[in-house]
């Protein structure tokens, strides 16, 4: 690990980790699941089943011939009751395979622990598992693990930072599935020819750090080291994590593999550890359910495709009428329009608010305090970027390096005028891309 002279700029946000001591509860199988064919970056899958078909747990029900894609599997056994078109969480179109569960949970006959005798077989098995980045990005993992310069990649970084307020699902997996994490890390390092591994964990999770170090010792002290990190936001962002662990600067457009690194979320690594033992593909997800509208905040393991409303019902229902529903955290998560949407692979939290936390405070004039600049990990100047967005000045936006923005929301959070600076940066990136396409 390289020596760093200083840390990247960051902010403190309230942790509100209300569920940190809540052991994961396995939710009963719902009557119906609604499994989206668009759960990853890249081409959506086409359904492999039709109405009336019988399906079993782990059976592939969607796939695509496009490389940037992964298969999707049934999370329950039962009967396909329909193929529906619906609106997705981002407002686009979505195809859902609707399955009426028979509650028997019969495993598909094709399930068996994969054998990976070579790197190519390992990559194929990872694709077959349906794994995508479970930290929120939903990038197909078989693509990430197969960079063109794999011979130059020497370091695995496992992202155990969970810096978004409220969310504790990764924390729970570090204390509940510690062996799967270390087994998964050792397997990835072996198959990809990596020499060293680091697990970055914030120092406000001493139980997770202790559990991981103990398991590493039980495994004979392989070349994996737990790196305690400052409990700051956005510690878990990919480019921040790479810098804080290795000291290597990762500009926009640079891939971790270009720096000799592959970075995976801790839940993704734990899944690999499990998958190569029992062959069960990605069909369930551990999520944190919290917010002042929820009667009983909890960490829940639910079948992928479960309606959010069913998850809320398992958590005691609403104690107040919900006013805002978030998929993910309050900093980088997405506000959604209905609790009738299903849980997808990269969900790590459902946060539902009814009170003050649901309010959007009124924007006022900029007072030129400079807090947004001091909060930005990459020292961007959000107020100047915002002015350039208003002028639709693509040249100025490029000179101000708007593409460096990773939309962490630190500038918006810290702004006393409540200006939507991060959202403006997102618009600025779209303006630059539009200009470059002409």
Short mmCIF file of N, CA and C in Angstrom, two decimals, residues 25 137 168 189 205 251 259 288 307 381:
data_model
loop_
_atom_site.label_atom_id
_atom_site.label_comp_id
_atom_site.label_asym_id
_atom_site.label_seq_id
_atom_site.Cartn_x
_atom_site.Cartn_y
_atom_site.Cartn_z
N UNK A 25 -32.92 -10.76 8.70
CA UNK A 25 -34.11 -11.62 8.79
C UNK A 25 -34.48 -12.10 7.39
N UNK A 137 -23.69 -0.09 -8.53
CA UNK A 137 -23.40 0.23 -9.93
C UNK A 137 -24.07 -0.72 -10.91
N UNK A 168 -26.99 -0.37 6.49
CA UNK A 168 -26.13 -1.26 7.27
C UNK A 168 -26.05 -2.67 6.66
N UNK A 189 -8.60 -13.76 -6.29
CA UNK A 189 -7.15 -13.49 -6.40
C UNK A 189 -6.44 -14.64 -7.12
N UNK A 205 -16.65 0.61 12.30
CA UNK A 205 -17.17 -0.76 12.26
C UNK A 205 -16.14 -1.73 12.87
N UNK A 251 -8.55 9.37 -12.19
CA UNK A 251 -9.36 10.41 -12.82
C UNK A 251 -10.54 9.80 -13.56
N UNK A 259 -4.90 1.04 -13.35
CA UNK A 259 -3.99 1.30 -12.22
C UNK A 259 -3.54 -0.01 -11.57
N UNK A 288 -31.34 -2.99 3.69
CA UNK A 288 -31.73 -2.26 4.90
C UNK A 288 -33.05 -1.55 4.62
N UNK A 307 -42.07 -7.18 -4.28
CA UNK A 307 -42.52 -5.80 -4.28
C UNK A 307 -42.05 -5.09 -3.00
N UNK A 381 -15.35 23.11 -8.86
CA UNK A 381 -15.94 24.38 -8.43
C UNK A 381 -17.42 24.39 -8.84
#
